[in-house]
Coordinates of C-alpha atoms in Angstrom, one line a residue:
M1 CA 29.0 -78.1 26.8
E2 CA 30.6 -79.1 23.5
L3 CA 28.7 -80.4 20.5
L4 CA 29.8 -81.8 17.2
A5 CA 28.0 -80.6 14.1
F6 CA 27.2 -82.5 10.9
D7 CA 25.4 -81.9 7.6
T8 CA 22.1 -83.7 8.1
A9 CA 21.7 -84.8 4.5
T10 CA 25.3 -86.0 3.8
G11 CA 26.7 -86.8 7.2
A12 CA 29.7 -84.6 6.5
V13 CA 31.3 -82.4 9.1
A14 CA 29.3 -79.1 9.0
P15 CA 31.3 -75.9 8.3
I16 CA 31.0 -72.9 10.6
A17 CA 30.0 -70.6 7.7
T18 CA 29.6 -71.2 4.0
A19 CA 27.3 -70.0 1.3
D20 CA 26.6 -73.3 -0.5
R21 CA 26.1 -75.8 2.3
P22 CA 24.3 -76.1 5.6
S23 CA 26.4 -74.4 8.3
T24 CA 26.2 -73.6 12.0
L25 CA 26.8 -69.8 12.2
P26 CA 23.4 -68.8 10.7
A27 CA 21.6 -71.1 13.2
V28 CA 23.7 -69.6 16.1
R29 CA 22.8 -66.1 15.0
T30 CA 19.1 -67.0 15.1
V31 CA 19.5 -68.4 18.6
A32 CA 21.4 -65.3 19.6
E33 CA 18.5 -63.2 18.5
E34 CA 16.0 -65.3 20.3
L35 CA 17.9 -65.4 23.6
G36 CA 19.3 -61.9 23.5
W37 CA 23.0 -62.8 23.0
E38 CA 25.4 -60.2 21.7
E39 CA 27.7 -61.0 18.9
G40 CA 31.3 -60.0 19.7
A41 CA 34.6 -59.5 18.1
R42 CA 36.2 -62.1 15.9
S43 CA 39.4 -62.5 17.9
K44 CA 40.0 -66.0 16.4
G45 CA 38.4 -65.3 13.0
V46 CA 34.9 -66.3 14.0
P47 CA 32.3 -64.5 16.2
R48 CA 31.9 -65.0 19.9
F49 CA 28.4 -64.7 21.4
V50 CA 27.8 -63.5 24.9
A51 CA 24.5 -64.0 26.8
P52 CA 23.1 -61.4 29.2
S53 CA 23.9 -63.8 32.1
G54 CA 27.6 -63.9 31.1
G55 CA 27.4 -67.3 29.3
A56 CA 29.3 -67.5 26.0
L57 CA 29.2 -69.5 22.8
T58 CA 32.4 -70.0 20.8
F59 CA 33.6 -72.3 18.1
E60 CA 36.3 -74.8 18.4
P61 CA 39.0 -75.5 15.7
G62 CA 37.1 -78.3 14.0
G63 CA 33.8 -76.4 14.0
Q64 CA 32.5 -77.8 17.3
L65 CA 30.1 -75.6 19.2
E66 CA 31.1 -74.8 22.8
Y67 CA 28.7 -73.1 25.2
A68 CA 30.1 -72.0 28.6
S69 CA 27.4 -71.2 31.1
A70 CA 27.5 -68.3 33.5
P71 CA 28.6 -69.1 37.1
H72 CA 25.6 -70.1 39.2
P73 CA 25.2 -70.9 42.9
S74 CA 23.1 -74.0 42.2
V75 CA 23.2 -77.0 40.0
D76 CA 19.5 -76.3 39.1
A77 CA 20.4 -72.9 37.6
V78 CA 23.2 -74.3 35.5
L79 CA 21.0 -77.1 34.2
H80 CA 18.2 -74.7 33.4
E81 CA 20.6 -72.5 31.4
L82 CA 22.2 -75.4 29.5
R83 CA 18.9 -77.1 28.7
T84 CA 17.5 -73.8 27.4
V85 CA 20.6 -73.2 25.1
H86 CA 20.8 -76.9 24.1
H87 CA 17.1 -76.9 23.0
A88 CA 17.5 -73.7 21.0
L89 CA 20.7 -74.8 19.3
M90 CA 19.4 -78.3 18.4
T91 CA 16.2 -76.8 17.0
R92 CA 17.7 -73.9 15.0
C93 CA 20.6 -76.1 13.6
A94 CA 18.0 -78.7 12.5
D95 CA 16.2 -75.9 10.7
Q96 CA 19.5 -75.1 8.8
G97 CA 20.1 -78.8 7.9
V98 CA 22.7 -79.4 10.6
T99 CA 22.6 -82.1 13.2
L100 CA 24.3 -81.6 16.6
R101 CA 25.6 -84.6 18.5
A102 CA 26.7 -84.9 22.1
V103 CA 29.4 -87.6 21.7
G104 CA 33.0 -87.7 22.8
I105 CA 34.5 -88.1 19.3
D106 CA 33.4 -88.0 15.7
A107 CA 32.2 -91.5 15.1
E108 CA 32.3 -91.6 11.3
H109 CA 35.2 -89.5 9.9
S110 CA 39.0 -89.5 9.9
P111 CA 40.9 -86.2 10.4
D112 CA 41.1 -85.7 6.7
A113 CA 37.4 -85.2 6.6
A114 CA 37.5 -82.8 9.5
P115 CA 39.6 -79.9 8.5
L116 CA 40.9 -77.1 10.7
Q117 CA 38.2 -74.5 10.3
I118 CA 39.6 -71.6 12.3
D119 CA 42.6 -69.9 10.7
A120 CA 44.0 -68.3 13.9
D121 CA 47.7 -68.1 14.8
R122 CA 47.0 -70.0 18.0
Y123 CA 45.4 -73.0 16.2
R124 CA 47.9 -73.0 13.3
R125 CA 50.8 -73.3 15.8
M126 CA 49.0 -75.8 18.0
N127 CA 48.2 -77.9 15.0
A128 CA 51.8 -77.9 13.8
Y129 CA 53.2 -78.6 17.3
F130 CA 50.9 -81.6 17.8
A131 CA 51.6 -82.9 14.3
R132 CA 55.2 -83.4 15.3
I133 CA 54.1 -85.7 18.1
G134 CA 51.6 -87.8 16.2
P135 CA 48.0 -88.0 14.9
A136 CA 46.2 -87.7 18.2
G137 CA 46.5 -83.9 18.3
A138 CA 44.5 -83.5 15.1
R139 CA 41.8 -85.7 16.4
M140 CA 41.7 -83.8 19.7
M141 CA 41.5 -80.4 18.1
R142 CA 39.0 -81.1 15.3
Q143 CA 37.0 -84.1 16.3
T144 CA 36.4 -84.3 20.1
A145 CA 33.8 -82.9 22.4
S146 CA 33.5 -83.0 26.2
L147 CA 31.4 -81.8 29.1
Q148 CA 33.8 -79.7 31.2
L149 CA 32.7 -79.3 34.8
C150 CA 33.8 -76.2 36.6
L151 CA 33.4 -75.9 40.4
G152 CA 34.2 -72.9 42.5
G153 CA 33.2 -71.8 46.0
I154 CA 35.5 -74.5 47.5
D155 CA 39.0 -74.7 48.8
V156 CA 40.7 -75.3 45.5
E157 CA 44.0 -76.5 46.9
A158 CA 42.3 -78.8 49.4
G159 CA 40.2 -80.4 46.6
W160 CA 43.0 -80.8 44.1
R161 CA 44.0 -84.3 45.1
L162 CA 40.5 -85.7 45.0
A163 CA 39.6 -83.9 41.8
N164 CA 42.6 -85.6 40.1
A165 CA 41.8 -89.0 41.7
I166 CA 38.2 -89.1 40.5
A167 CA 39.2 -88.3 36.9
P168 CA 39.2 -92.0 35.9
W169 CA 35.7 -92.5 37.2
L170 CA 34.5 -89.4 35.3
V171 CA 36.0 -91.0 32.2
A172 CA 34.5 -94.4 32.8
I173 CA 31.0 -93.4 34.0
F174 CA 30.5 -90.9 31.2
A175 CA 32.3 -92.7 28.4
N176 CA 30.4 -92.0 25.2
S177 CA 32.8 -92.6 22.3
P178 CA 33.3 -96.2 21.4
R179 CA 33.3 -95.6 17.7
Y180 CA 35.7 -93.6 15.5
A181 CA 36.1 -93.2 11.7
G182 CA 33.3 -95.6 11.0
R183 CA 34.4 -98.5 13.2
D184 CA 34.0 -99.8 16.8
T185 CA 37.4 -99.1 18.4
G186 CA 37.2 -101.5 21.3
Y187 CA 37.6 -98.5 23.7
A188 CA 34.9 -97.2 26.1
S189 CA 36.1 -93.7 25.4
Y190 CA 38.2 -93.2 22.3
R191 CA 38.2 -89.5 23.1
A192 CA 40.0 -90.3 26.4
E193 CA 42.4 -92.6 24.6
T194 CA 43.1 -89.9 22.1
W195 CA 44.1 -87.5 24.9
R196 CA 46.6 -90.0 26.1
G197 CA 48.5 -89.6 22.8
V198 CA 48.3 -85.8 22.4
D199 CA 51.3 -84.5 24.5
P200 CA 52.3 -86.0 27.8
L201 CA 54.0 -82.8 28.8
R202 CA 50.7 -80.8 28.9
T203 CA 48.0 -83.4 29.6
G204 CA 47.1 -86.1 32.1
L205 CA 47.1 -85.9 35.9
V206 CA 49.1 -83.4 38.0
V207 CA 50.0 -84.9 41.3
G208 CA 52.1 -84.0 44.3
D209 CA 51.9 -83.2 48.0
D210 CA 51.9 -79.5 47.3
A211 CA 49.3 -78.7 44.6
V212 CA 50.7 -75.3 43.7
S213 CA 54.3 -76.6 43.4
A214 CA 53.2 -79.6 41.4
Y215 CA 51.2 -77.5 38.9
A216 CA 54.0 -74.9 38.7
A217 CA 56.5 -77.6 37.7
F218 CA 54.0 -79.0 35.2
A219 CA 53.4 -75.6 33.6
L220 CA 57.1 -74.6 33.5
A221 CA 58.2 -77.9 31.9
A222 CA 55.6 -77.8 29.1
P223 CA 56.9 -76.5 25.7
A224 CA 55.7 -72.9 25.0
F225 CA 54.8 -73.3 21.4
L226 CA 53.1 -69.9 21.2
A227 CA 56.2 -68.0 22.3
G228 CA 58.9 -66.9 19.9
G229 CA 59.0 -67.3 16.2
E230 CA 56.5 -69.6 14.5
D231 CA 59.3 -71.7 13.0
A232 CA 61.3 -71.9 16.2
A233 CA 61.4 -75.2 18.1
P234 CA 59.3 -74.7 21.2
A235 CA 61.2 -74.7 24.5
P236 CA 59.9 -75.3 28.0
F237 CA 58.5 -72.1 29.4
A238 CA 61.1 -72.3 32.2
E239 CA 63.8 -71.9 29.5
L240 CA 62.4 -68.8 27.8
S241 CA 64.4 -65.7 27.8
D242 CA 63.2 -62.7 29.8
E243 CA 62.1 -61.1 26.6
H244 CA 59.6 -63.9 25.9
A245 CA 58.7 -65.0 29.5
T246 CA 56.4 -62.1 30.2
D247 CA 53.2 -62.3 32.4
E248 CA 51.2 -62.0 29.2
A249 CA 53.1 -64.9 27.6
L250 CA 52.6 -67.0 30.8
A251 CA 48.8 -66.4 30.8
V252 CA 48.6 -67.5 27.2
H253 CA 50.9 -70.5 27.9
L254 CA 48.7 -71.6 30.8
S255 CA 45.7 -71.7 28.4
T256 CA 47.5 -74.3 26.2
L257 CA 47.8 -76.8 29.1
F258 CA 45.1 -79.5 29.0
P259 CA 45.4 -81.6 32.2
E260 CA 42.4 -83.6 33.4
V261 CA 42.0 -80.9 36.1
R262 CA 42.9 -77.3 35.5
P263 CA 43.1 -74.6 38.2
R264 CA 41.6 -71.3 37.2
G265 CA 40.6 -69.9 40.5
Y266 CA 38.0 -72.7 40.4
L267 CA 38.5 -76.3 39.4
E268 CA 37.9 -77.2 35.7
L269 CA 37.4 -81.0 35.4
R270 CA 37.9 -82.0 31.8
S271 CA 37.6 -85.8 31.8
A272 CA 33.9 -86.5 30.8
D273 CA 32.9 -87.1 27.2
A274 CA 30.2 -85.0 25.8
V275 CA 26.9 -86.7 26.8
D276 CA 23.2 -86.2 26.1
V277 CA 21.7 -83.3 28.1
E278 CA 19.7 -85.9 30.1
H279 CA 22.9 -86.9 31.8
H280 CA 24.2 -83.5 32.7
A281 CA 22.5 -83.6 36.1
A282 CA 24.4 -86.8 36.9
A283 CA 27.8 -85.3 35.9
M284 CA 27.2 -82.2 37.9
T285 CA 26.0 -83.9 41.1
F286 CA 28.9 -86.3 40.9
V287 CA 31.4 -83.5 41.0
V288 CA 29.5 -81.2 43.4
G289 CA 28.6 -83.9 45.8
L290 CA 32.1 -85.3 46.1
L291 CA 34.1 -82.1 46.1
A292 CA 31.9 -79.6 47.8
D293 CA 30.8 -81.7 50.8
D294 CA 33.5 -82.5 53.3
V295 CA 32.0 -85.8 54.5
S296 CA 31.7 -87.3 51.1
A297 CA 35.1 -85.9 50.1
R298 CA 36.8 -87.8 52.9
A299 CA 35.0 -91.0 52.2
A300 CA 35.7 -90.7 48.5
L301 CA 39.4 -90.4 49.1
E302 CA 39.3 -93.7 51.0
I303 CA 37.8 -95.3 47.9
V304 CA 39.9 -93.8 45.1
G305 CA 43.3 -93.5 46.7
E306 CA 46.0 -91.5 45.0
P307 CA 45.6 -90.2 41.5
S308 CA 46.6 -92.9 39.1
T309 CA 47.7 -92.5 35.5
A310 CA 47.4 -96.2 34.9
L311 CA 43.8 -96.2 36.1
L312 CA 43.1 -93.1 33.9
R313 CA 44.3 -95.1 30.8
A314 CA 42.3 -98.1 31.9
A315 CA 39.2 -95.9 32.2
G316 CA 39.4 -94.9 28.5
R317 CA 40.1 -98.3 27.3
S318 CA 37.7 -100.4 29.4
G319 CA 35.3 -98.1 31.1
L320 CA 33.3 -99.8 33.8
K321 CA 34.5 -103.2 32.6
D322 CA 37.6 -102.4 34.6
Q323 CA 37.1 -104.2 38.0
Q324 CA 38.5 -101.4 40.1
L325 CA 36.5 -98.7 38.4
A326 CA 33.3 -100.8 38.5
A327 CA 33.8 -101.6 42.2
G328 CA 34.1 -97.9 43.2
A329 CA 31.6 -96.4 40.8
R330 CA 28.4 -97.2 42.7
D331 CA 29.9 -96.2 46.0
L332 CA 31.1 -92.9 44.6
V333 CA 27.8 -92.2 43.1
E334 CA 26.0 -92.8 46.4
L335 CA 28.5 -90.6 48.2
A336 CA 28.0 -87.9 45.6
L337 CA 24.2 -87.9 45.9
A338 CA 24.4 -88.0 49.7
G339 CA 26.8 -85.0 49.6
C340 CA 24.4 -83.1 47.4
A341 CA 21.6 -83.8 49.8
R342 CA 23.6 -82.5 52.7
L343 CA 24.5 -79.3 50.7
G344 CA 20.7 -78.6 50.6
S345 CA 18.1 -77.6 48.1
S346 CA 19.6 -74.2 47.5
V347 CA 22.5 -76.0 45.8
V348 CA 20.8 -79.1 44.4
S349 CA 17.0 -79.6 44.5
D350 CA 15.2 -82.9 45.1
A351 CA 14.0 -82.8 41.5
V352 CA 17.6 -82.6 40.2
L353 CA 18.7 -85.4 42.5
A354 CA 15.9 -87.5 41.2
D355 CA 17.0 -86.7 37.6
A356 CA 20.6 -87.7 38.5
R357 CA 19.5 -91.0 40.0
R358 CA 17.6 -91.9 36.9
S359 CA 20.6 -91.0 34.8
F360 CA 23.0 -93.0 36.9
A361 CA 20.7 -96.0 36.6
T362 CA 21.3 -95.9 32.9
L363 CA 25.0 -94.9 33.0
L364 CA 25.9 -97.7 35.4
R365 CA 24.3 -100.4 33.3
D366 CA 26.6 -103.1 31.8
D367 CA 28.9 -101.8 29.0
A368 CA 27.4 -104.1 26.4
T369 CA 24.0 -102.4 26.8
R370 CA 25.6 -99.0 26.7
D371 CA 27.6 -99.8 23.6
R372 CA 24.6 -100.9 21.7
A373 CA 22.8 -97.7 22.6
Q374 CA 25.7 -95.6 21.5
R375 CA 26.1 -97.4 18.2
Q376 CA 22.5 -96.8 17.4
T377 CA 23.1 -93.0 17.5
V378 CA 25.2 -92.9 14.4
P379 CA 24.5 -94.2 10.8
P380 CA 26.4 -97.3 9.5
S381 CA 29.3 -96.7 7.2
S382 CA 32.1 -98.6 5.5
P383 CA 35.0 -99.6 7.8
T384 CA 38.1 -97.5 7.7
T385 CA 41.5 -97.6 9.4
V386 CA 41.5 -96.3 13.0
L387 CA 44.6 -94.4 14.0
G388 CA 45.8 -95.5 17.4
P389 CA 47.7 -93.0 19.7
E390 CA 51.0 -94.6 19.6
L391 CA 55.4 -71.2 38.0
L392 CA 54.6 -69.6 39.3
S393 CA 52.8 -68.9 42.6
S394 CA 49.6 -69.7 44.4
R395 CA 47.8 -66.8 42.6
W396 CA 47.0 -69.3 39.8
F397 CA 44.9 -71.1 42.3
V398 CA 42.9 -68.1 43.4
S399 CA 42.7 -66.0 40.2
S400 CA 40.4 -66.7 37.3
D401 CA 42.7 -64.9 34.9
A402 CA 44.1 -67.2 32.1

């Protein structure tokens, strides 16, 4: 669960910590005290907070808050944890003069107004590497937020094709970022469109008949910008010398890959914009019902076909206005809910299914209605220019390391 943070009085991007303006760290420390979190080491220059359950709160490069829940055997338990944390963060940040927003991208500011807030070697190198490609990397690092859906307890390799194939529908159904830098962009998800311009060698869909081989080729071809000297031109990991191509370097390199689906011993689906907490049940049941239930998985593959980069791009640009996405969305939602029902109340309760149905009723409304609702969540401002985005072995599918 990622959230963008803003100064309530001025609308400016909120800093993580400062003495003279509202900031997020004091609020997070208050939440940590209330919920029993332990403040950990500053490996990236800012604290990391760990809950007794194993959940963790960290800060992203632009000051975004990210809370990763503990693993749970049921959707209900994940929702309970996220709702508890969300309520505490919203309340305590408001007390500090900070407003948190669950949207896919900062609706009001250009990158110049959203500085890199964490001065860690990883982020300095990442920022410099992406800057050589174009402006999308700065937007991605400092101005975007998502709801990342992580699913274990399934055959990861068997679910790989479907997980990649449903990515466009995750983008379209949960698109929540039509505005950027004070203007309507014309896109359903400008966050998704931003990702299309970040770096094609480390983003997008990873497809192939053999999931492990396909991901290995993807990982080895991506430039390893954290290996070697800071001023050296990054080479593909496959071309690194033995001195630099260590297991440790590989683990770090894998963490710099940002495909729509990332294998980490479980599947991490990264396509959905950050959405209001009321829509979390819909996002979770969509993924669980399609990927964890064999009957729904087989039927879903018949609807979505092979993973499609063209459809992924259309999802960000048009959302459910795209005819193919709109035609499949309702059927996929019904398959997902039926799959959850078959998995039983120990995985998804009737109450959560009811919450998900209500949420989908809103999410599947026509885009014009959704766009009006999204525009009402941000204050008006003067128009500004919008920048357009012009291995390994199978152990990476069964180990959560890296």
